[in-house]
GROMACS .gro file of C-alpha atoms in nm:
model
  194
    1MET     CA    1   9.188  -2.583  -1.136
    2ALA     CA    2   8.926  -2.380  -1.398
    3ASN     CA    3   8.714  -2.611  -1.642
    4ALA     CA    4   8.961  -2.598  -1.987
    5GLN     CA    5   8.598  -2.509  -2.124
    6GLU     CA    6   8.541  -2.181  -1.825
    7ALA     CA    7   8.648  -1.774  -2.021
    8PRO     CA    8   8.859  -1.626  -1.806
    9PRO     CA    9   8.772  -1.316  -1.688
   10ALA     CA   10   8.727  -0.994  -1.991
   11ARG     CA   11   8.637  -0.593  -2.004
   12VAL     CA   12   8.314  -0.617  -2.036
   13THR     CA   13   8.053  -0.245  -2.083
   14VAL     CA   14   7.746  -0.306  -1.920
   15VAL     CA   15   7.429  -0.091  -1.966
   16ARG     CA   16   7.238  -0.210  -1.589
   17LEU     CA   17   6.976  -0.062  -1.365
   18SER     CA   18   7.096   0.151  -1.144
   19GLN     CA   19   6.753   0.101  -0.876
   20THR     CA   20   6.903  -0.247  -0.843
   21GLY     CA   21   7.232  -0.352  -1.069
   22HIS     CA   22   7.024  -0.572  -1.317
   23VAL     CA   23   7.228  -0.589  -1.637
   24VAL     CA   24   7.040  -0.506  -1.906
   25ALA     CA   25   7.333  -0.528  -2.207
   26ALA     CA   26   7.698  -0.634  -2.171
   27LEU     CA   27   7.908  -0.592  -2.457
   28THR     CA   28   8.276  -0.620  -2.544
   29ARG     CA   29   8.463  -0.312  -2.683
   30ALA     CA   30   8.786  -0.307  -2.926
   31ALA     CA   31   8.851   0.103  -2.804
   32PRO     CA   32   9.058   0.137  -2.424
   33GLY     CA   33   8.937   0.393  -2.202
   34ALA     CA   34   8.582   0.483  -2.007
   35ALA     CA   35   8.281   0.307  -2.114
   36PRO     CA   36   8.065   0.563  -2.328
   37THR     CA   37   7.797   0.664  -2.200
   38VAL     CA   38   7.492   0.520  -2.111
   39ARG     CA   39   7.279   0.817  -2.392
   40ALA     CA   40   7.577   0.752  -2.627
   41LEU     CA   41   7.483   0.301  -2.614
   42VAL     CA   42   7.147   0.344  -2.557
   43GLY     CA   43   6.975   0.687  -2.645
   44ASP     CA   44   6.677   0.763  -2.464
   45ALA     CA   45   6.559   0.397  -2.379
   46LEU     CA   46   6.677   0.107  -2.444
   47ARG     CA   47   6.419  -0.164  -2.571
   48LEU     CA   48   6.416  -0.458  -2.384
   49ALA     CA   49   6.271  -0.784  -2.437
   50VAL     CA   50   6.029  -0.923  -2.189
   51PRO     CA   51   6.154  -1.207  -1.973
   52GLY     CA   52   5.876  -1.538  -2.103
   53LEU     CA   53   5.703  -1.345  -2.343
   54PHE     CA   54   5.672  -1.125  -2.722
   55GLY     CA   55   5.756  -0.817  -2.684
   56GLN     CA   56   5.963  -0.487  -2.550
   57ILE     CA   57   5.952  -0.237  -2.347
   58LEU     CA   58   6.140   0.083  -2.357
   59VAL     CA   59   6.345   0.160  -2.047
   60PRO     CA   60   6.431   0.491  -2.039
   61ALA     CA   61   6.816   0.623  -2.103
   62GLU     CA   62   6.790   0.798  -1.683
   63LEU     CA   63   6.696   0.495  -1.519
   64LEU     CA   64   7.058   0.267  -1.664
   65THR     CA   65   7.417   0.354  -1.546
   66ALA     CA   66   7.680   0.236  -1.824
   67GLU     CA   67   8.007   0.116  -1.660
   68GLU     CA   68   8.266  -0.182  -1.777
   69ILE     CA   69   8.406  -0.461  -1.546
   70THR     CA   70   8.569  -0.755  -1.503
   71ALA     CA   71   8.320  -1.018  -1.626
   72PRO     CA   72   8.274  -1.382  -1.703
   73ALA     CA   73   8.200  -1.459  -2.049
   74GLY     CA   74   7.851  -1.591  -1.932
   75VAL     CA   75   7.763  -1.174  -1.867
   76LEU     CA   76   7.834  -1.146  -2.240
   77ALA     CA   77   7.562  -1.453  -2.363
   78ALA     CA   78   7.304  -1.400  -2.125
   79PRO     CA   79   7.303  -1.080  -1.972
   80TRP     CA   80   6.928  -1.099  -1.797
   81LEU     CA   81   7.131  -1.325  -1.565
   82TRP     CA   82   7.297  -1.140  -1.417
   83SER     CA   83   7.307  -0.821  -1.162
   84VAL     CA   84   7.662  -0.576  -1.105
   85VAL     CA   85   7.730  -0.557  -0.710
   86THR     CA   86   7.888  -0.171  -0.587
   87GLU     CA   87   7.875  -0.160  -0.249
   88THR     CA   88   8.184  -0.388  -0.233
   89GLY     CA   89   8.329  -0.278  -0.511
   90VAL     CA   90   8.243  -0.323  -0.868
   91GLY     CA   91   8.180  -0.654  -1.008
   92ALA     CA   92   7.924  -0.920  -1.154
   93VAL     CA   93   7.745  -1.214  -0.968
   94PRO     CA   94   7.482  -1.451  -1.084
   95LEU     CA   95   7.106  -1.372  -1.021
   96THR     CA   96   6.939  -1.608  -0.790
   97GLY     CA   97   6.620  -1.741  -0.673
   98ALA     CA   98   6.251  -1.736  -0.753
   99PRO     CA   99   6.175  -1.426  -0.947
  100PRO     CA  100   5.928  -1.154  -0.730
  101ALA     CA  101   5.579  -1.219  -0.748
  102ALA     CA  102   5.294  -0.892  -0.870
  103ASN     CA  103   4.891  -0.823  -0.776
  104TRP     CA  104   4.761  -0.574  -0.853
  105SER     CA  105   4.590  -0.412  -0.471
  106ASP     CA  106   4.336  -0.131  -0.475
  107ALA     CA  107   4.470  -0.062  -0.201
  108ALA     CA  108   4.650   0.357  -0.210
  109GLY     CA  109   4.312   0.395  -0.492
  110GLY     CA  110   4.572   0.142  -0.710
  111SER     CA  111   4.918  -0.011  -0.620
  112LEU     CA  112   5.166  -0.321  -0.719
  113THR     CA  113   5.219  -0.573  -0.465
  114VAL     CA  114   5.588  -0.693  -0.465
  115THR     CA  115   5.649  -1.035  -0.300
  116THR     CA  116   5.987  -1.260  -0.291
  117SER     CA  117   5.970  -1.570  -0.145
  118PRO     CA  118   6.144  -1.677   0.036
  119PRO     CA  119   6.151  -1.324   0.148
  120ALA     CA  120   6.440  -1.080   0.041
  121ALA     CA  121   6.629  -0.851   0.324
  122SER     CA  122   6.470  -0.566   0.436
  123GLY     CA  123   6.579  -0.261   0.210
  124THR     CA  124   6.635  -0.522  -0.050
  125ALA     CA  125   6.536  -0.248  -0.361
  126VAL     CA  126   6.299  -0.279  -0.623
  127LEU     CA  127   6.194  -0.127  -1.010
  128ALA     CA  128   5.881  -0.199  -1.208
  129LEU     CA  129   5.802  -0.056  -1.486
  130VAL     CA  130   5.445  -0.122  -1.595
  131HIS     CA  131   5.279  -0.045  -1.844
  132PRO     CA  132   4.942  -0.037  -2.004
  133ALA     CA  133   4.737  -0.390  -2.121
  134PRO     CA  134   4.690  -0.506  -2.391
  135SER     CA  135   5.026  -0.603  -2.461
  136TRP     CA  136   5.389  -0.562  -2.482
  137ASP     CA  137   5.396  -0.414  -2.842
  138PRO     CA  138   5.741  -0.320  -2.982
  139GLY     CA  139   5.848  -0.004  -2.846
  140VAL     CA  140   5.595   0.084  -2.560
  141ALA     CA  141   5.704   0.292  -2.279
  142PRO     CA  142   5.633   0.238  -1.946
  143LYS     CA  143   5.319   0.431  -1.865
  144SER     CA  144   5.507   0.441  -1.438
  145VAL     CA  145   5.845   0.397  -1.318
  146LEU     CA  146   5.761   0.299  -0.967
  147THR     CA  147   6.047   0.275  -0.721
  148GLY     CA  148   6.038   0.101  -0.327
  149ALA     CA  149   6.189  -0.158  -0.098
  150LEU     CA  150   6.075  -0.434   0.049
  151ASP     CA  151   5.967  -0.431   0.428
  152GLY     CA  152   6.091  -0.705   0.650
  153ASP     CA  153   5.884  -0.967   0.508
  154GLY     CA  154   6.000  -0.968   0.188
  155VAL     CA  155   5.692  -0.736   0.063
  156ALA     CA  156   5.708  -0.388  -0.116
  157ARG     CA  157   5.395  -0.146  -0.174
  158LEU     CA  158   5.382   0.026  -0.478
  159GLY     CA  159   5.267   0.375  -0.663
  160ALA     CA  160   4.939   0.468  -0.541
  161GLY     CA  161   4.679   0.532  -0.740
  162GLU     CA  162   4.863   0.463  -1.118
  163VAL     CA  163   4.833   0.122  -1.127
  164ALA     CA  164   4.533   0.036  -1.295
  165PRO     CA  165   4.377  -0.403  -1.231
  166SER     CA  166   4.408  -0.435  -1.649
  167ASP     CA  167   4.797  -0.282  -1.611
  168HIS     CA  168   5.057  -0.537  -1.644
  169ALA     CA  169   5.484  -0.460  -1.491
  170LEU     CA  170   5.817  -0.556  -1.582
  171VAL     CA  171   5.930  -0.604  -1.203
  172PHE     CA  172   6.329  -0.536  -1.047
  173VAL     CA  173   6.409  -0.723  -0.694
  174GLN     CA  174   6.746  -0.664  -0.666
  175GLY     CA  175   7.014  -0.988  -0.680
  176ARG     CA  176   6.644  -1.194  -0.831
  177PRO     CA  177   6.564  -1.240  -1.189
  178ALA     CA  178   6.324  -1.059  -1.334
  179GLY     CA  179   5.920  -1.081  -1.318
  180VAL     CA  180   5.644  -1.019  -1.502
  181TYR     CA  181   5.307  -0.905  -1.356
  182VAL     CA  182   5.066  -0.997  -1.650
  183PRO     CA  183   4.655  -1.011  -1.400
  184SER     CA  184   4.503  -1.326  -1.451
  185ALA     CA  185   4.145  -1.326  -1.800
  186VAL     CA  186   3.893  -1.311  -1.595
  187HIS     CA  187   3.597  -1.572  -1.739
  188LEU     CA  188   3.279  -1.478  -1.683
  189ALA     CA  189   2.937  -1.668  -1.646
  190GLY     CA  190   2.826  -1.590  -2.054
  191GLY     CA  191   3.188  -1.747  -2.148
  192THR     CA  192   3.258  -1.411  -2.223
  193VAL     CA  193   3.690  -1.391  -2.112
  194THR     CA  194   3.808  -1.060  -2.089
   0.00000   0.00000   0.00000
């Protein structure tokens, strides 16, 4: 028997990342019929709040898909904790596990190395929205959109020269909560922090 406080599933329009399935927005509509197009909902880009930080990043509409699904009420309350899985039919599932870790690497002239712990399956989709420092200003557009897949060790190397050591990134790995890459401050001998 279901908990009396649990709301029954509802028809929900979700906006999700096409590459990884992460739900970035969810809404209900009074009008019946197919979900509106992504551009009708977000225009050219969706302003997405960065988890754990102040600020927003613009997610280009080309990276998004809109669709209507039957989903638990939790999708409306906290869409960023959910993903849409389409391999076995359209449905919302909670994101599980630890967020991915990301580090700058000078391999290939500047890339982002994404790791999962425990390792996610080989072939798991990865997406990183990279932007230059110093902050997640409201409405900043990504400087690079990097995509790839994890290898057998749960690692992906994204980019070949597009990432600088001072860049920041919002990282999505299919099935995991989003992660944020912000380089650590460097403390120089003279006490200067850069």
